[in-house]
Tab-separated table of C-alpha atoms in Angstrom:
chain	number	residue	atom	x	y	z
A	1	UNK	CA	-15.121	16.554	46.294
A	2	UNK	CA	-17.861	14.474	47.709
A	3	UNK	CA	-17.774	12.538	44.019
A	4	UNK	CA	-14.518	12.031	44.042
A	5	UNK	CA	-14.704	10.355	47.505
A	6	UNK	CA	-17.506	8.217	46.540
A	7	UNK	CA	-15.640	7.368	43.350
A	8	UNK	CA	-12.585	6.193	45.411
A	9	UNK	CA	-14.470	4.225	47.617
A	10	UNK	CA	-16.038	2.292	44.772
A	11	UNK	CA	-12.913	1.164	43.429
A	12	UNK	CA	-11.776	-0.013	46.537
A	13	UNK	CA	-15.215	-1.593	46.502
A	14	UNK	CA	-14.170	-3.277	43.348
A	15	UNK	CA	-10.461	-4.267	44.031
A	16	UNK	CA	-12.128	-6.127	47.075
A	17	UNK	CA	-15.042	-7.566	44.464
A	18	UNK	CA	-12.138	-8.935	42.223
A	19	UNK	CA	-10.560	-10.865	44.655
A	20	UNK	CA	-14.190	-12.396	45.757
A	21	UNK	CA	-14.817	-13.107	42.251
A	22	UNK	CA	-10.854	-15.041	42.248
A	23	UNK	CA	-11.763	-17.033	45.665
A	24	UNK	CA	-15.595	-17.969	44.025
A	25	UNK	CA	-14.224	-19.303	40.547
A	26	UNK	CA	-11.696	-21.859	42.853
A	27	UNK	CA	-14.241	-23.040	45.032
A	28	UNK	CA	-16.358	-23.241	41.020
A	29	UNK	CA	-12.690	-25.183	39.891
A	30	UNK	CA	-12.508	-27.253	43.124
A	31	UNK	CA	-16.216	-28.433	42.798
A	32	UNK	CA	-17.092	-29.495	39.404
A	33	UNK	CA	-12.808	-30.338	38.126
A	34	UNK	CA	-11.087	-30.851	41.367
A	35	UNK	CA	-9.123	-28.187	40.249
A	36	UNK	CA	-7.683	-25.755	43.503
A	37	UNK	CA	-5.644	-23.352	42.459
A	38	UNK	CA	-3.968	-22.562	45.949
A	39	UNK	CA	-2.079	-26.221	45.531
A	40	UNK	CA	-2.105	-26.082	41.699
A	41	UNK	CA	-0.018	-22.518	40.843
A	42	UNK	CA	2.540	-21.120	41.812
A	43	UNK	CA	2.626	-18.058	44.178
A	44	UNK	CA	3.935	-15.483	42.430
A	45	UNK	CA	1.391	-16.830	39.702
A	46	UNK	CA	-1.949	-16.785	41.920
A	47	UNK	CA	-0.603	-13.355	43.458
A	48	UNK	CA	-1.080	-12.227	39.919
A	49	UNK	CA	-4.323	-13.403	38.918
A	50	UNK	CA	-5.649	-11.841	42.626
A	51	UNK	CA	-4.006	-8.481	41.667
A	52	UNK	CA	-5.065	-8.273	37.965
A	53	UNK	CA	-8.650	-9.498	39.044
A	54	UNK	CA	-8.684	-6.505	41.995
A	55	UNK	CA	-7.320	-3.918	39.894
A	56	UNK	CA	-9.778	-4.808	37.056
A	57	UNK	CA	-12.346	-4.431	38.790
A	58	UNK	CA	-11.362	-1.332	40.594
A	59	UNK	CA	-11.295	0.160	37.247
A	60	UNK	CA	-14.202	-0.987	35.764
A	61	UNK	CA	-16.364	0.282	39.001
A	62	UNK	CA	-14.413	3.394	38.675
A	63	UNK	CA	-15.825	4.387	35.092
A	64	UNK	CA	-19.199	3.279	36.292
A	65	UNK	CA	-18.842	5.369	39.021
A	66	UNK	CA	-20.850	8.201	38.132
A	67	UNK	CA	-24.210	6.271	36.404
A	68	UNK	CA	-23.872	4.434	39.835
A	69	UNK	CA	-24.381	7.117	41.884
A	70	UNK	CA	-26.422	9.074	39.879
A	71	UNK	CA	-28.790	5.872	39.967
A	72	UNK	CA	-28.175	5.740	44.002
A	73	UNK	CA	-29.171	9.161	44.169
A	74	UNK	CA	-31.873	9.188	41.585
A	75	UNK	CA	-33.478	5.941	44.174
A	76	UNK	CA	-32.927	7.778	47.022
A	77	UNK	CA	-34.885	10.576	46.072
A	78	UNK	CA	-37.311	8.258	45.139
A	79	UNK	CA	-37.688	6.415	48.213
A	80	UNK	CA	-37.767	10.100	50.381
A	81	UNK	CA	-40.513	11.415	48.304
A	82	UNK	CA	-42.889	8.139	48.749
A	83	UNK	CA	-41.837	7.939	52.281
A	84	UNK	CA	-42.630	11.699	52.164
A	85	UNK	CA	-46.393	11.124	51.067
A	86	UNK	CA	-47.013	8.298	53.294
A	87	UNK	CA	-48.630	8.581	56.739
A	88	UNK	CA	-47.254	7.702	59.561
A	89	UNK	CA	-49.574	4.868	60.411
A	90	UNK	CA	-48.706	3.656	56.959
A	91	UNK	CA	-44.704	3.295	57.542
A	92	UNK	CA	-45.042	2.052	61.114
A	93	UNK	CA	-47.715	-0.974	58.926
A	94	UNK	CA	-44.908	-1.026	56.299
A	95	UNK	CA	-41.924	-1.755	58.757
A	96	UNK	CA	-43.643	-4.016	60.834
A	97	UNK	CA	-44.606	-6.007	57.195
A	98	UNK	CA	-40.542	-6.016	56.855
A	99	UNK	CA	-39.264	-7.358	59.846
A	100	UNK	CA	-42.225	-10.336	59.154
A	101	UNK	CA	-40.722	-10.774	55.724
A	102	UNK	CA	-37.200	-10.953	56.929
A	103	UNK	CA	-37.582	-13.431	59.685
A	104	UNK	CA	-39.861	-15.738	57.344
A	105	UNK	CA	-37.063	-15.155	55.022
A	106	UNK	CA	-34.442	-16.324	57.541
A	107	UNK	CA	-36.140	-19.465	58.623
A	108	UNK	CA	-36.093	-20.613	55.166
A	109	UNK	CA	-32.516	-19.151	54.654
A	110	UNK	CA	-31.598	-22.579	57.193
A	111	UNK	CA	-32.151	-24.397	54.166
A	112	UNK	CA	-29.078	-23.526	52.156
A	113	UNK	CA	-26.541	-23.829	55.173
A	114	UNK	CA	-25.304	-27.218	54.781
A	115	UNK	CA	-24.767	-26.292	50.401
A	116	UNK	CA	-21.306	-27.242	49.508
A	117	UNK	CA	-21.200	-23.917	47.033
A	118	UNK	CA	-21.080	-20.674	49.636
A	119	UNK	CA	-21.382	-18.048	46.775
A	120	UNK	CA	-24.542	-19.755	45.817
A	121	UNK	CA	-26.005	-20.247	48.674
A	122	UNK	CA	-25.154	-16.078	49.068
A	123	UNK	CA	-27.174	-15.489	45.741
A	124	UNK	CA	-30.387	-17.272	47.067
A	125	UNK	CA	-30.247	-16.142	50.531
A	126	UNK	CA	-30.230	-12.715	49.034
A	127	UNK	CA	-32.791	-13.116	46.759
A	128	UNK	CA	-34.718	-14.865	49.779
A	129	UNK	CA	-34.480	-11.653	52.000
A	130	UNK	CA	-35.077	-9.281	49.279
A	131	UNK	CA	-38.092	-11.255	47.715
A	132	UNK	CA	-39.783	-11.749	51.482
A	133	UNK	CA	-38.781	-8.089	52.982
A	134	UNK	CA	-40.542	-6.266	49.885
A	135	UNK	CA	-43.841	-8.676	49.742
A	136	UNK	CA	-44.024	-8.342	53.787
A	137	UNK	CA	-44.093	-4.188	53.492
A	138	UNK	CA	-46.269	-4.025	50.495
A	139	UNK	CA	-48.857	-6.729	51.547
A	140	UNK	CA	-49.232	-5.350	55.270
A	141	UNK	CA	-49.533	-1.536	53.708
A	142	UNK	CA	-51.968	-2.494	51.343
A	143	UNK	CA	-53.977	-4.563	53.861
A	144	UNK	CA	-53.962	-2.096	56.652
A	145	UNK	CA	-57.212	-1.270	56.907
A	146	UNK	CA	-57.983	-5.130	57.825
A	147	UNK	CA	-55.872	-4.412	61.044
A	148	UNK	CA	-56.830	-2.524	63.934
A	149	UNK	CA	-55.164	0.081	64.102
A	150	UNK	CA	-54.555	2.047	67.903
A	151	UNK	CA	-56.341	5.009	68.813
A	152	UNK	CA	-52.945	7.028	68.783
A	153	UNK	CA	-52.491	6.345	64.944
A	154	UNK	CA	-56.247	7.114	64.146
A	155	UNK	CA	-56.364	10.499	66.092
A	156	UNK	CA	-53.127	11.202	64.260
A	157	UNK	CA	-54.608	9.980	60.794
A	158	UNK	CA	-57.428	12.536	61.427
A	159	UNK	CA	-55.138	15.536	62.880
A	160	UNK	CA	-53.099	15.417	59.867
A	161	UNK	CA	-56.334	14.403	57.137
A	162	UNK	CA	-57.364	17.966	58.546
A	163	UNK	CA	-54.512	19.866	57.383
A	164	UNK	CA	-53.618	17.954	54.509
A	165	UNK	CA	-54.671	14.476	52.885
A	166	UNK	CA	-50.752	13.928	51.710
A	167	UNK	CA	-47.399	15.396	51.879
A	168	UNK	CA	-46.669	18.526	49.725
A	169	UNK	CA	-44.563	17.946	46.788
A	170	UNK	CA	-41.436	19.673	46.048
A	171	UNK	CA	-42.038	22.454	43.753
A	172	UNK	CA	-39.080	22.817	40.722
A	173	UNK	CA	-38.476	26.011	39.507
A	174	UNK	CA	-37.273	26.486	36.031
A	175	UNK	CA	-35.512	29.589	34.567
A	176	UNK	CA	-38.156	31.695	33.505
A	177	UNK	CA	-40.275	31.927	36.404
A	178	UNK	CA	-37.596	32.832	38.483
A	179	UNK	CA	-36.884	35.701	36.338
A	180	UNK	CA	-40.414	35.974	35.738
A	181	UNK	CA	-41.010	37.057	39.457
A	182	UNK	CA	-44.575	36.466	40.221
A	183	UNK	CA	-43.729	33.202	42.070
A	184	UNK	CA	-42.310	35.195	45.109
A	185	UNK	CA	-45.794	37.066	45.657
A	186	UNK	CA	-47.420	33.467	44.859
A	187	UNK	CA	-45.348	32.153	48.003
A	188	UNK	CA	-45.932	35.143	50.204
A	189	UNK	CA	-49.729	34.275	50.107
A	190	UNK	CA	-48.689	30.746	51.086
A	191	UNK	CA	-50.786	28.824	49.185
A	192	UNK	CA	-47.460	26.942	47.842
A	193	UNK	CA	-46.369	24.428	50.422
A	194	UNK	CA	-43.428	22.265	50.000
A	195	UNK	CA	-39.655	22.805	49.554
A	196	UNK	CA	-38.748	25.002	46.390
A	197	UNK	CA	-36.338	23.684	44.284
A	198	UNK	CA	-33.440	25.289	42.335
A	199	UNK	CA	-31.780	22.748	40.403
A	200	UNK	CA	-27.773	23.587	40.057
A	201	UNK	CA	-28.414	23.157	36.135
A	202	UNK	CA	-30.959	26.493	36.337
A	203	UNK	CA	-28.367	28.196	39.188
A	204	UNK	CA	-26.107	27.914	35.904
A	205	UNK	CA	-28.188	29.029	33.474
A	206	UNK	CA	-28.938	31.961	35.443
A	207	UNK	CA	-25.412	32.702	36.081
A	208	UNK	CA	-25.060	32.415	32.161
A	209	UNK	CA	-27.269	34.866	31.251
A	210	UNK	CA	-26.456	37.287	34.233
A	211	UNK	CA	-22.639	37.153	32.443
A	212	UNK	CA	-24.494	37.612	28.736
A	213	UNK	CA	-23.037	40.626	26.327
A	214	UNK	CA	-26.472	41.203	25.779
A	215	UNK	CA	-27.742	44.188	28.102
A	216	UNK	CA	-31.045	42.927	27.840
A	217	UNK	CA	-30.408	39.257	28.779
A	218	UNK	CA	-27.899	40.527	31.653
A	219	UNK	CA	-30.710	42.553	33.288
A	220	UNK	CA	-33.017	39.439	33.169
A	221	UNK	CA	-30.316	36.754	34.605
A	222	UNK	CA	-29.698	39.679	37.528
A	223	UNK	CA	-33.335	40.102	38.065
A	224	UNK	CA	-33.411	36.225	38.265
A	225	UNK	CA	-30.234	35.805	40.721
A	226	UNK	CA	-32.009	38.847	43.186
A	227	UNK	CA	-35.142	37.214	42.422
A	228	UNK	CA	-33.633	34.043	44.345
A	229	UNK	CA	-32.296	36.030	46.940
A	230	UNK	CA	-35.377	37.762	48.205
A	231	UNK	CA	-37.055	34.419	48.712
A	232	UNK	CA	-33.985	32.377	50.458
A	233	UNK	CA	-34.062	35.694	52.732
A	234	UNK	CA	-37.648	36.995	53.088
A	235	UNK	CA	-39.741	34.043	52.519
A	236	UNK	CA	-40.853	31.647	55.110
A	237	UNK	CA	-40.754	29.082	52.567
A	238	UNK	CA	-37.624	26.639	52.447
A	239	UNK	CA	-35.616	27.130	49.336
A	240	UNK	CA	-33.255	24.328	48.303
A	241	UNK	CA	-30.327	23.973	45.697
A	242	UNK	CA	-29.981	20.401	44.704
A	243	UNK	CA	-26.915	19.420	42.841
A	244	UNK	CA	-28.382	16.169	40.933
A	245	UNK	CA	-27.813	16.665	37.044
A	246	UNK	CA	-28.215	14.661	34.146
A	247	UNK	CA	-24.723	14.700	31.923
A	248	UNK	CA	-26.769	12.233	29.286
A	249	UNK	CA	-29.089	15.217	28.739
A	250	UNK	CA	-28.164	18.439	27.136
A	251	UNK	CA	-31.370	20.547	27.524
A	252	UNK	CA	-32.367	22.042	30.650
A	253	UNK	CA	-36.381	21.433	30.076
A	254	UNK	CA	-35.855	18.267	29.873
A	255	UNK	CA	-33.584	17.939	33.013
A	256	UNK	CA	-36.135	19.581	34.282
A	257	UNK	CA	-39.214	16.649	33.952
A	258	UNK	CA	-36.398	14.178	34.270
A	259	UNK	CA	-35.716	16.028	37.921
A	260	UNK	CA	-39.399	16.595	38.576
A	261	UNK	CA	-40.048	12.454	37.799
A	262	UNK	CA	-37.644	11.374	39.924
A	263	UNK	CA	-38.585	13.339	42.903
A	264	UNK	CA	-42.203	12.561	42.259
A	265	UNK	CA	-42.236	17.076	42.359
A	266	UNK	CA	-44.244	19.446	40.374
A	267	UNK	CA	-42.409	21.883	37.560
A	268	UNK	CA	-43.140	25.364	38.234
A	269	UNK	CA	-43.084	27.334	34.552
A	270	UNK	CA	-44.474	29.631	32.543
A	271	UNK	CA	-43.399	28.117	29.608
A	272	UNK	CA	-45.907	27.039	27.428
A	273	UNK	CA	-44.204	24.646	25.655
A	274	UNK	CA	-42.484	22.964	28.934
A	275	UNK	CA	-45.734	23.070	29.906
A	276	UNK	CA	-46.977	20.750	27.056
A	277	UNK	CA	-44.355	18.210	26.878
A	278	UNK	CA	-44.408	17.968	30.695
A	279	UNK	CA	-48.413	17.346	30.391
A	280	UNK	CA	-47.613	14.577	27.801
A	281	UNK	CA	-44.623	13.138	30.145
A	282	UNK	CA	-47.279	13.214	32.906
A	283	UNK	CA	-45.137	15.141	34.988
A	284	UNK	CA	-47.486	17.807	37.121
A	285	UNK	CA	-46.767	21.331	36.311
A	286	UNK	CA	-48.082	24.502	38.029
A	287	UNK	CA	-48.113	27.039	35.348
A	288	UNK	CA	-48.047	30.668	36.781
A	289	UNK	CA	-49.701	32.045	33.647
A	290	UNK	CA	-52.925	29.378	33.555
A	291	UNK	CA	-52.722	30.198	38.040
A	292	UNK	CA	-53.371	34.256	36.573
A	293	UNK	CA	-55.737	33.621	34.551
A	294	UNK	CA	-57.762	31.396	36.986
A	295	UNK	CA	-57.651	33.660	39.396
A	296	UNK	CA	-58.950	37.115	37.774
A	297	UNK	CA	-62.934	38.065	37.802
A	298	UNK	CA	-65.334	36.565	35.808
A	299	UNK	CA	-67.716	38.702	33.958
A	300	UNK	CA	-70.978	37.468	32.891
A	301	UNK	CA	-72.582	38.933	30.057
A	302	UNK	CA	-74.625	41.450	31.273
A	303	UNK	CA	-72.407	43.082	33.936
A	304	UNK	CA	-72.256	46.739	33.392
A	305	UNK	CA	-69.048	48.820	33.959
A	306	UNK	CA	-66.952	51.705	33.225
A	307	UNK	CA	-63.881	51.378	31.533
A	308	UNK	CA	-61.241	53.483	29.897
A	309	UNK	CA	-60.818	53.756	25.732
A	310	UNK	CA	-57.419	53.352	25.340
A	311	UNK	CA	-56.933	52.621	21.531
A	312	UNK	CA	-58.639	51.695	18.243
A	313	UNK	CA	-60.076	48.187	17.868
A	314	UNK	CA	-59.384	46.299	14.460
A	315	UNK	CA	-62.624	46.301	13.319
A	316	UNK	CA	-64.758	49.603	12.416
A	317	UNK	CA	-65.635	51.589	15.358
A	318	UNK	CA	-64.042	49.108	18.135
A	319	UNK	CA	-62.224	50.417	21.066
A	320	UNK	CA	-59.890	48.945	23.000
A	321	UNK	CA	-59.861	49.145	26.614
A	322	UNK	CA	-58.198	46.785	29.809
A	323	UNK	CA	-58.994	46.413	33.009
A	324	UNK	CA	-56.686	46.559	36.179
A	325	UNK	CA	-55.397	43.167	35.616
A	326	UNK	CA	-54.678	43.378	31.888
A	327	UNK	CA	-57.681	42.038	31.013
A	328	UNK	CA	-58.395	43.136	27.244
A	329	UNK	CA	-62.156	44.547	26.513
A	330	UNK	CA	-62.727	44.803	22.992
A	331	UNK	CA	-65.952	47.872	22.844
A	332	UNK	CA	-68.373	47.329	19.775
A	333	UNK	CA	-68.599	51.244	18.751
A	334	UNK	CA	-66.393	52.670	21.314
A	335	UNK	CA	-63.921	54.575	19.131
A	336	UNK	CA	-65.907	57.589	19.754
A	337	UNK	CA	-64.714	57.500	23.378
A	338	UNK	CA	-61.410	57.261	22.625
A	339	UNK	CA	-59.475	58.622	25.757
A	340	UNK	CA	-62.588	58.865	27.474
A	341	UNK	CA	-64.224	56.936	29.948
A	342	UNK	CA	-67.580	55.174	28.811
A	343	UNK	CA	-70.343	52.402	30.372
A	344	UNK	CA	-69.943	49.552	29.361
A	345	UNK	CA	-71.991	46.353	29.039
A	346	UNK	CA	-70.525	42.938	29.038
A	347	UNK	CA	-72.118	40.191	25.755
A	348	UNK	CA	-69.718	37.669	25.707
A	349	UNK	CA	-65.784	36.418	27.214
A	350	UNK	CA	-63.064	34.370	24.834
A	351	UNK	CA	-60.514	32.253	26.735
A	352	UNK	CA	-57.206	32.527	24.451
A	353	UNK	CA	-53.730	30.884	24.962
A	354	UNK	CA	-52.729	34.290	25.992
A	355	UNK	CA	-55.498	34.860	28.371
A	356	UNK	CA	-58.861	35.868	28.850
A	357	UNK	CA	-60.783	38.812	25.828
A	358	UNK	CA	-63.806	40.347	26.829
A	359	UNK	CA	-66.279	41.653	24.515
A	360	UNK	CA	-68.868	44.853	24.843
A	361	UNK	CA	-71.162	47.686	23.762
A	362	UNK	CA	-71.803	50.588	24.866
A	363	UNK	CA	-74.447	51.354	27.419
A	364	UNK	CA	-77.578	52.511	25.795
A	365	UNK	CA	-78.434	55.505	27.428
């Protein structure tokens, strides 16, 4: 609905852009041909070119509706999440750089008031105010530490360098962590700050495979849909559903970095290959599989322990055996102690693509 509205109002927008675009080709006529087309036509003739020039334009702003408010959107977003990561000290430098660069800019704006041509004198005002506004913020925020700053600001500065040297960024979810699970204990721990985000393009895909034939892929969409529920209820952590979607992209990994680049977020996977083409996007990405692995013990050759033989080994006389975390431990002549429990000592660890592989003999005794 809200869409719609916006599209209505930018074809009013347009109708009222066509008849600006009439009155600034006269005054164009009247300048360089003498030529004003109030005396020269007819009325019923200039009523005609005002309507056909409104309802062009109406139409033509209309069909660009939705690229131009995907795009406002899209900068919007944009402009939130640097404002987001900025301190406070930093805007208040950044605002007070504006209002400099818009009063310069108005002094010189003087200049064009006596020009004959209005429209033009429009164009370079505006380019006057935008040109002076944006060098006055970004000059006085990169120069702030020239300035003295107030006590206030510098106590704040330190209060919030204490909890955090930036803003957290939003953290995306995509569709197979959610089903995956593990991200809900990850948040209860709180060591994720930031909004979570569920795109509505992953809300869908959920939904999809919650309504699959497939028993299998049912079970996983539900698990993913009660998944989201726990945290919006239980969690502490604010969960948001953002509508912004890309029609001009059919996949929903690569909606995903698109979403994650323009909110200046981090994509929250387990997929490896997401993971991959995210790295060579330079998008961040919090993988929960490479955050498991981080996190379990390290072993050092050496260690002693006792482990369970669960199965044969590949090789003659291995046994296989895993530790409380999944960890595999590959025993050189354990097959003998298959289903038993035997001492262990650690020679050597292999970090795989699918996680860490520990290596061992037995104990001499």
């Amino acid at each position: 609905m809200a869409k719609k509205i916006a599209r209505a109002i930018l074809a009013l927008v347009g109708a009222g852009l066509g008849v600006a675009v009439v009155e600034g080709v006269n005054e164009l006529l009247i300048y360089f041909w003498n030529f004003n087309m109030h005396r020269k036509l007819i009325e019923w003739g200039l009523a005609l070119i005002y309507i056909g020039a409104a309802v062009l334009f109406a139409i033509l702003l209309y069909l660009l509706a939705p690229r131009l408010i995907e795009g406002f959107t899209r900068f919007i977003n944009t402009v939130e999440s640097r404002l987001a990561d900025m301190s406070m000290a930093e805007i208040f430098f950044g605002v007070v750089g504006l209002i400099v660069g818009l009063v310069i800019a108005f002094l010189m704006s003087t200049l064009t008031a006596k020009m004959e041509l209005n429209w033009l004198a429009f164009i370079i005002n505006a380019i006057l105010y935008f040109t002076f506004g944006y060098l006055g913020w970004t000059v006085v925020t990169k120069r702030k530490g020239e300035i003295n700053t107030p006590s206030w600001f510098k106590r704040g500065a330190k209060e919030k360098a204490g909890k955090t040297s930036v803003m957290a960024r939003p953290k995306i979810l995509d569709t197979s962590v959610i089903i995956d699970g593990r991200v809900t204990d990850i948040c209860r721990t709180g060591i994720l700050e930031g909004n979570m985000i569920v795109p509505s393009f992953v809300l869908r895909e959920l939904r999809h495979i919650a309504d699959s034939a497939d028993p299998l892929k049912r079970n996983r969409g539900r698990r993913g849909l009660d998944i989201l529920n726990t945290m919006q209820e239980e969690l502490e952590v604010p969960i948001k559903v953002v509508e912004t979607d890309y029609e001009d992209i059919a996949e929903v990994d690569a909606k995903l970095i698109r979403l994650a680049y323009d909110m200046g977020g981090v994509v929250v996977t387990n997929d490896y290959n997401l993971n991959k083409v995210a790295g060579v996007q330079r998008v961040p990405v919090l993988n929960i599989n490479e955050l498991a692995n981080a996190i379990k013990p390290v072993l050092l050759p050496g260690e002693e322990m006792t482990v369970s033989i669960m199965k044969e080994g590949k090789e003659a006389g291995q046994g296989v055996a895993y530790l409380a975390d999944g960890t595999m431990i590959v025993v050189d002549g354990g097959r003998r102690f298959l289903g038993e429990e035997a001492a262990v000592v650690v020679t050597s660890a292999l970090q795989t693509s699918a996680g860490r592989m520990i290596f061992a003999k037995l104990k001499d005794r």
